[in-house]
mmCIF file of C-alpha atoms and ligand atoms in Angstrom:
data_model
loop_
_atom_site.group_PDB
_atom_site.id
_atom_site.type_symbol
_atom_site.label_atom_id
_atom_site.label_comp_id
_atom_site.label_asym_id
_atom_site.label_seq_id
_atom_site.Cartn_x
_atom_site.Cartn_y
_atom_site.Cartn_z
ATOM 1 C CA MET A 1 148.837 59.893 62.979
ATOM 2 C CA GLU A 2 145.977 61.273 65.028
ATOM 3 C CA TRP A 3 146.461 63.796 67.845
ATOM 4 C CA ASN A 4 144.020 64.210 70.713
ATOM 5 C CA GLU A 5 142.745 67.682 71.642
ATOM 6 C CA THR A 6 145.177 68.365 74.503
ATOM 7 C CA ALA A 7 148.180 67.263 72.467
ATOM 8 C CA SER A 8 147.023 69.519 69.597
ATOM 9 C CA LEU A 9 146.727 72.449 72.004
ATOM 10 C CA LEU A 10 150.281 71.813 73.185
ATOM 11 C CA LEU A 11 151.506 71.776 69.600
ATOM 12 C CA GLU A 12 149.783 75.109 68.960
ATOM 13 C CA LYS A 13 151.934 76.662 71.680
ATOM 14 C CA VAL A 14 155.092 75.825 69.727
ATOM 15 C CA PRO A 15 156.305 78.677 67.427
ATOM 16 C CA PRO A 16 154.731 78.135 63.952
ATOM 17 C CA PHE A 17 158.057 77.873 62.099
ATOM 18 C CA VAL A 18 159.061 74.739 64.055
ATOM 19 C CA GLN A 19 155.631 73.124 64.399
ATOM 20 C CA LYS A 20 156.175 70.823 61.396
ATOM 21 C CA THR A 21 159.502 69.530 62.743
ATOM 22 C CA VAL A 22 158.109 69.080 66.230
ATOM 23 C CA ARG A 23 155.084 67.216 64.872
ATOM 24 C CA GLU A 24 157.334 64.797 62.979
ATOM 25 C CA LYS A 25 159.570 64.198 65.969
ATOM 26 C CA VAL A 26 156.653 63.637 68.358
ATOM 27 C CA GLU A 27 155.027 61.190 65.941
ATOM 28 C CA THR A 28 158.318 59.317 65.455
ATOM 29 C CA LEU A 29 158.678 58.956 69.183
ATOM 30 C CA ALA A 30 155.034 57.902 69.561
ATOM 31 C CA ARG A 31 155.514 55.201 66.892
ATOM 32 C CA GLU A 32 158.632 53.967 68.679
ATOM 33 C CA ARG A 33 156.473 53.605 71.766
ATOM 34 C CA GLY A 34 153.902 51.617 69.791
ATOM 35 C CA LYS A 35 151.245 54.354 69.952
ATOM 36 C CA THR A 36 148.728 55.153 67.266
ATOM 37 C CA LEU A 37 147.347 58.271 68.928
ATOM 38 C CA VAL A 38 149.442 61.239 70.118
ATOM 39 C CA THR A 39 148.414 62.383 73.568
ATOM 40 C CA GLU A 40 149.930 64.988 75.882
ATOM 41 C CA ALA A 41 152.112 62.203 77.355
ATOM 42 C CA GLU A 42 153.876 61.711 73.993
ATOM 43 C CA VAL A 43 154.325 65.466 73.527
ATOM 44 C CA MET A 44 155.865 65.893 76.982
ATOM 45 C CA ALA A 45 158.049 62.805 76.583
ATOM 46 C CA ALA A 46 159.283 64.093 73.216
ATOM 47 C CA ARG A 47 159.976 67.511 74.676
ATOM 48 C CA ASP A 48 161.963 65.973 77.544
ATOM 49 C CA SER A 49 163.915 63.754 75.197
ATOM 50 C CA PHE A 50 164.799 66.683 72.872
ATOM 51 C CA MET A 51 165.824 68.804 75.847
ATOM 52 C CA ASN A 52 167.684 65.918 77.487
ATOM 53 C CA LYS A 53 165.475 66.230 80.560
ATOM 54 C CA PRO A 54 164.320 63.426 82.845
ATOM 55 C CA PRO A 55 160.827 62.186 81.873
ATOM 56 C CA SER A 56 157.992 64.455 82.972
ATOM 57 C CA VAL A 57 155.126 63.398 85.117
ATOM 58 C CA THR A 58 152.166 62.659 82.831
ATOM 59 C CA VAL A 59 149.910 65.697 82.525
ATOM 60 C CA THR A 60 146.293 64.714 82.786
ATOM 61 C CA PRO A 61 143.750 66.638 80.685
ATOM 62 C CA HIS A 62 142.324 68.068 83.885
ATOM 63 C CA ALA A 63 145.755 69.267 85.071
ATOM 64 C CA PHE A 64 146.440 70.731 81.646
ATOM 65 C CA ALA A 65 143.122 72.596 81.617
ATOM 66 C CA LYS A 66 143.835 73.894 85.126
ATOM 67 C CA LYS A 67 147.304 75.081 84.074
ATOM 68 C CA SER A 68 145.889 76.920 81.043
ATOM 69 C CA GLU A 69 143.275 78.564 83.228
ATOM 70 C CA ASP A 70 145.946 79.614 85.758
ATOM 71 C CA ASN A 71 148.108 81.042 82.968
ATOM 72 C CA LYS A 72 145.198 83.172 81.780
ATOM 73 C CA LYS A 73 144.541 84.380 85.313
ATOM 74 C CA LEU A 74 148.199 85.378 85.741
ATOM 75 C CA SER A 75 148.740 87.178 82.443
ATOM 76 C CA ILE A 76 148.566 90.705 83.945
ATOM 77 C CA LEU A 77 150.623 89.772 86.997
ATOM 78 C CA ARG A 78 153.420 88.426 84.761
ATOM 79 C CA LYS A 79 154.446 92.011 84.054
ATOM 80 C CA TYR A 80 155.746 92.160 87.628
ATOM 81 C CA PRO A 81 158.576 89.701 88.401
ATOM 82 C CA LYS A 82 158.204 90.220 92.159
ATOM 83 C CA TYR A 83 155.040 88.093 92.131
ATOM 84 C CA PHE A 84 156.945 85.002 90.890
ATOM 85 C CA ASP A 85 159.660 82.812 92.342
ATOM 86 C CA ASN A 86 162.867 81.842 90.506
ATOM 87 C CA ASP A 87 161.078 78.928 88.825
ATOM 88 C CA GLY A 88 158.339 81.198 87.501
ATOM 89 C CA ASN A 89 155.713 79.995 89.980
ATOM 90 C CA PRO A 90 153.327 82.637 91.327
ATOM 91 C CA VAL A 91 153.739 83.839 94.915
ATOM 92 C CA LEU A 92 150.692 85.785 95.999
ATOM 93 C CA TYR A 93 152.133 87.270 99.153
ATOM 94 C CA GLN A 94 154.994 89.666 99.796
ATOM 95 C CA ILE A 95 156.824 90.034 103.082
ATOM 96 C CA LYS A 96 158.831 93.200 103.581
ATOM 97 C CA CYS A 97 161.326 93.408 106.442
ATOM 98 C CA CYS A 98 163.195 96.437 107.742
ATOM 99 C CA ARG A 99 166.974 96.393 107.299
ATOM 100 C CA GLY A 100 167.696 96.719 111.017
ATOM 101 C CA ALA A 101 169.616 93.466 111.443
ATOM 102 C CA GLU A 102 171.466 93.905 108.158
ATOM 103 C CA VAL A 103 172.805 97.380 108.980
ATOM 104 C CA ASN A 104 173.227 96.773 112.714
ATOM 105 C CA CYS A 105 170.656 99.452 113.495
ATOM 106 C CA PRO A 106 171.040 100.915 117.014
ATOM 107 C CA PHE A 107 167.266 100.790 117.532
ATOM 108 C CA LEU A 108 166.936 97.114 116.647
ATOM 109 C CA ILE A 109 164.917 95.050 119.131
ATOM 110 C CA ALA A 110 164.501 91.871 117.102
ATOM 111 C CA ASP A 111 165.477 90.712 113.629
ATOM 112 C CA SER A 112 162.317 90.906 111.539
ATOM 113 C CA ASN A 113 163.648 88.223 109.174
ATOM 114 C CA VAL A 114 163.142 85.584 111.886
ATOM 115 C CA LEU A 115 159.416 86.214 112.028
ATOM 116 C CA ALA A 116 159.272 86.655 108.252
ATOM 117 C CA ASP A 117 160.680 83.135 107.773
ATOM 118 C CA LYS A 118 158.067 81.702 110.157
ATOM 119 C CA ILE A 119 155.238 83.470 108.333
ATOM 120 C CA ARG A 120 156.595 82.412 104.924
ATOM 121 C CA ASN A 121 156.838 78.763 106.009
ATOM 122 C CA ARG A 122 153.317 78.840 107.385
ATOM 123 C CA LEU A 123 151.888 80.388 104.217
ATOM 124 C CA GLU A 124 153.621 77.719 102.147
ATOM 125 C CA GLU A 125 152.291 74.972 104.438
ATOM 126 C CA LEU A 126 148.792 76.378 104.019
ATOM 127 C CA LYS A 127 149.243 76.540 100.220
ATOM 128 C CA PHE A 128 148.181 80.156 100.458
ATOM 129 C CA THR A 129 148.967 81.082 96.841
ATOM 130 C CA GLU A 130 147.102 78.102 95.413
ATOM 131 C CA LYS A 131 144.065 78.736 97.607
ATOM 132 C CA LEU A 132 143.968 82.435 96.757
ATOM 133 C CA MET A 133 144.257 81.686 93.037
ATOM 134 C CA ASN A 134 141.340 79.272 93.248
ATOM 135 C CA LYS A 135 139.268 81.867 95.053
ATOM 136 C CA ILE A 136 139.821 84.688 92.575
ATOM 137 C CA GLU A 137 137.647 84.607 89.488
ATOM 138 C CA GLY A 138 139.106 86.267 86.414
ATOM 139 C CA GLN A 139 142.430 88.070 86.202
ATOM 140 C CA ILE A 140 144.634 88.234 89.265
ATOM 141 C CA LEU A 141 145.797 91.800 89.885
ATOM 142 C CA PRO A 142 148.643 93.139 92.072
ATOM 143 C CA HIS A 143 146.258 94.340 94.765
ATOM 144 C CA HIS A 144 144.944 90.777 95.229
ATOM 145 C CA SER A 145 148.254 89.652 96.731
ATOM 146 C CA LEU A 146 148.721 89.735 100.489
ATOM 147 C CA LYS A 147 151.145 92.478 101.614
ATOM 148 C CA ILE A 148 152.935 91.887 104.903
ATOM 149 C CA ALA A 149 155.549 94.064 106.624
ATOM 150 C CA ILE A 150 157.636 93.474 109.725
ATOM 151 C CA SER A 151 159.884 95.971 111.501
ATOM 152 C CA GLY A 152 162.525 95.411 114.112
ATOM 153 C CA CYS A 153 161.411 98.320 116.328
ATOM 154 C CA PRO A 154 158.530 100.819 116.678
ATOM 155 C CA ASN A 155 160.173 103.149 114.112
ATOM 156 C CA SER A 156 158.530 100.839 111.566
ATOM 157 C CA CYS A 157 160.787 101.535 108.585
ATOM 158 C CA SER A 158 159.162 98.782 106.496
ATOM 159 C CA MET A 159 155.828 100.607 106.955
ATOM 160 C CA PRO A 160 153.747 97.830 108.547
ATOM 161 C CA GLN A 161 151.000 100.354 109.268
ATOM 162 C CA ILE A 162 149.971 100.576 105.606
ATOM 163 C CA LYS A 163 150.054 96.851 104.754
ATOM 164 C CA ASP A 164 147.344 94.177 104.893
ATOM 165 C CA PHE A 165 149.194 92.711 107.852
ATOM 166 C CA GLY A 166 151.920 94.561 109.714
ATOM 167 C CA VAL A 167 153.772 94.166 112.984
ATOM 168 C CA HIS A 168 156.865 95.550 114.681
ATOM 169 C CA ALA A 169 158.999 94.430 117.597
ATOM 170 C CA ILE A 170 158.579 96.096 120.977
ATOM 171 C CA GLU A 171 160.471 96.003 124.247
ATOM 172 C CA PRO A 172 158.080 97.120 126.996
ATOM 173 C CA VAL A 173 159.649 98.808 130.021
ATOM 174 C CA PHE A 174 158.687 99.301 133.646
ATOM 175 C CA VAL A 175 159.955 101.184 136.677
ATOM 176 C CA ASP A 176 161.481 98.882 139.263
ATOM 177 C CA PRO A 177 160.862 100.385 142.720
ATOM 178 C CA ALA A 178 163.496 98.070 144.207
ATOM 179 C CA SER A 179 166.279 99.952 142.389
ATOM 180 C CA GLU A 180 167.266 103.460 143.442
ATOM 181 C CA CYS A 181 167.258 106.177 140.787
ATOM 182 C CA ILE A 182 170.430 108.271 140.847
ATOM 183 C CA GLU A 183 168.786 111.072 138.826
ATOM 184 C CA CYS A 184 171.346 110.984 136.030
ATOM 185 C CA MET A 185 168.531 111.949 133.630
ATOM 186 C CA LYS A 186 169.885 109.736 130.849
ATOM 187 C CA CYS A 187 166.442 108.170 130.376
ATOM 188 C CA VAL A 188 164.793 111.572 129.991
ATOM 189 C CA GLU A 189 167.410 112.647 127.434
ATOM 190 C CA THR A 190 167.033 109.392 125.510
ATOM 191 C CA CYS A 191 163.257 109.176 125.327
ATOM 192 C CA ARG A 192 162.149 110.771 122.070
ATOM 193 C CA GLU A 193 158.505 110.545 123.105
ATOM 194 C CA ASP A 194 158.962 112.764 126.154
ATOM 195 C CA ALA A 195 157.340 110.015 128.201
ATOM 196 C CA ILE A 196 159.579 110.033 131.298
ATOM 197 C CA THR A 197 159.677 112.379 134.261
ATOM 198 C CA VAL A 198 162.121 112.130 137.159
ATOM 199 C CA GLN A 199 161.449 114.127 140.291
ATOM 200 C CA ASP A 200 163.016 113.666 143.721
ATOM 201 C CA GLY A 201 164.249 110.246 142.716
ATOM 202 C CA GLU A 202 160.816 109.147 141.580
ATOM 203 C CA VAL A 203 160.582 107.905 138.006
ATOM 204 C CA THR A 204 157.315 107.982 136.086
ATOM 205 C CA ILE A 205 156.645 106.656 132.583
ATOM 206 C CA ASP A 206 153.599 107.947 130.753
ATOM 207 C CA MET A 207 152.350 104.785 129.066
ATOM 208 C CA GLU A 208 150.079 106.807 126.777
ATOM 209 C CA LYS A 209 153.184 108.315 125.189
ATOM 210 C CA CYS A 210 155.564 105.356 125.477
ATOM 211 C CA VAL A 211 156.043 103.359 122.269
ATOM 212 C CA HIS A 212 158.017 100.539 123.943
ATOM 213 C CA CYS A 213 161.298 101.141 122.182
ATOM 214 C CA GLY A 214 163.227 99.902 125.231
ATOM 215 C CA LEU A 215 165.959 102.546 124.909
ATOM 216 C CA CYS A 216 165.496 104.036 128.381
ATOM 217 C CA ALA A 217 166.113 100.649 129.998
ATOM 218 C CA LYS A 218 169.301 100.289 127.983
ATOM 219 C CA VAL A 219 170.767 103.591 129.207
ATOM 220 C CA CYS A 220 169.616 103.417 132.826
ATOM 221 C CA PRO A 221 172.711 102.703 134.959
ATOM 222 C CA SER A 222 170.820 101.917 138.167
ATOM 223 C CA GLY A 223 168.289 99.429 136.871
ATOM 224 C CA SER A 224 165.427 101.707 137.903
ATOM 225 C CA ILE A 225 163.958 101.224 134.448
ATOM 226 C CA LYS A 226 163.957 97.663 133.207
ATOM 227 C CA ALA A 227 162.849 95.941 130.037
ATOM 228 C CA ARG A 228 160.326 93.132 129.864
ATOM 229 C CA LYS A 229 160.342 90.312 127.339
ATOM 230 C CA LYS A 230 160.565 91.411 123.701
ATOM 231 C CA LYS A 231 157.361 90.969 121.712
ATOM 232 C CA ILE A 232 155.791 91.889 118.458
ATOM 233 C CA SER A 233 152.915 94.264 118.187
ATOM 234 C CA GLY A 234 150.534 95.522 115.543
ATOM 235 C CA ASP A 235 147.760 98.054 115.343
ATOM 236 C CA ASP A 236 144.311 97.504 116.876
ATOM 237 C CA ARG A 237 143.313 95.033 114.175
ATOM 238 C CA TRP A 238 145.963 92.631 115.352
ATOM 239 C CA LYS A 239 146.091 93.297 119.087
ATOM 240 C CA SER A 240 144.480 90.057 120.175
ATOM 241 C CA TRP A 241 146.950 88.119 118.073
ATOM 242 C CA SER A 242 150.047 90.128 118.808
ATOM 243 C CA SER A 243 149.804 90.977 122.476
ATOM 244 C CA SER A 244 151.596 87.978 123.836
ATOM 245 C CA GLN A 245 151.533 85.025 121.520
ATOM 246 C CA VAL A 246 154.779 85.610 119.698
ATOM 247 C CA CYS A 247 157.851 86.468 121.718
ATOM 248 C CA TYR A 248 161.443 86.673 120.613
HETATM 249 S S1 SF4 B 301 162.487 99.654 111.948
HETATM 250 FE FE1 SF4 B 301 163.830 100.089 113.655
HETATM 251 S S2 SF4 B 301 165.294 98.412 113.645
HETATM 252 FE FE2 SF4 B 301 164.348 98.457 111.647
HETATM 253 S S3 SF4 B 301 165.693 99.745 110.414
HETATM 254 FE FE3 SF4 B 301 164.077 101.051 111.200
HETATM 255 S S4 SF4 B 301 164.934 101.946 113.038
HETATM 256 FE FE4 SF4 B 301 166.187 100.170 112.543
HETATM 257 S S1 SF4 B 302 160.507 102.664 126.096
HETATM 258 FE FE1 SF4 B 302 161.129 104.255 124.649
HETATM 259 S S2 SF4 B 302 159.295 105.504 124.406
HETATM 260 FE FE2 SF4 B 302 158.993 104.276 126.237
HETATM 261 S S3 SF4 B 302 159.693 105.570 127.884
HETATM 262 FE FE3 SF4 B 302 161.432 104.305 127.282
HETATM 263 S S4 SF4 B 302 162.540 105.533 125.792
HETATM 264 FE FE4 SF4 B 302 160.527 106.449 126.029
HETATM 265 S S1 SF4 B 303 168.410 106.685 133.685
HETATM 266 FE FE1 SF4 B 303 167.819 105.443 135.413
HETATM 267 S S2 SF4 B 303 168.983 106.294 137.079
HETATM 268 FE FE2 SF4 B 303 169.090 107.791 135.450
HETATM 269 S S3 SF4 B 303 167.390 109.168 135.887
HETATM 270 FE FE3 SF4 B 303 166.605 107.623 134.543
HETATM 271 S S4 SF4 B 303 165.750 106.074 135.891
HETATM 272 FE FE4 SF4 B 303 167.073 107.366 137.140
#
């Protein structure tokens, strides 16, 4: 029985010591289906029947060629399991979160996993991996994948500052003149940036030094320092995007 080119290519992928048996079984199945030519459809149907799997969707020659091309492109990346999902499909982006929520970190402003899920869903919607694969000519290498990091506070433990895209949560603070400072100095002791001065009941925050960790507002018993809405923030590259559009 004759085999077309794609079916022959599929047969070549089978280990040599079982090729003869597989050929016979595929041809038997093709005959049972009244076929005189073995195509990729017969090979896949035979494979599914041997493996007791539901019938596969017919693979067109174009789809097969595309799959072979993708496999070639991914051969180097296959050394690194982190670039593939549990089904072996490539994932050309990585999102690293800090462990703040997991370990109940005292500095935590917002759970970075919440934003990570939103970003992941959006990248999937956009078919990011597929589009990036189509764009790259030749082998795909680890540095081609998009590296994202999100941290739950300005301490930035997941190192967003060195990724392709990185953000951290912030909790901006302000001095509320309507509340009277009792000069307990807890805010001054708490601020690790040395950004607060309290003199004669007057509280001043140096915004050049402040990193918006929100801790001073948490310890202030009088409400003289208050927190604004929590946000995410990045470096200058992302300021226009991060300044106010995503709030927790
Ligand atoms: S980035 Fe902040 S919240 Fe996350 S683990 Fe580090 S200190 Fe805790
Ligand atoms: S928000 Fe953090 S860095 Fe800013 S003044 Fe308060 S304690 Fe200091
Ligand atoms: S913690 Fe609040 S009340 Fe105490 S010194 Fe600072 S601003 Fe004043």
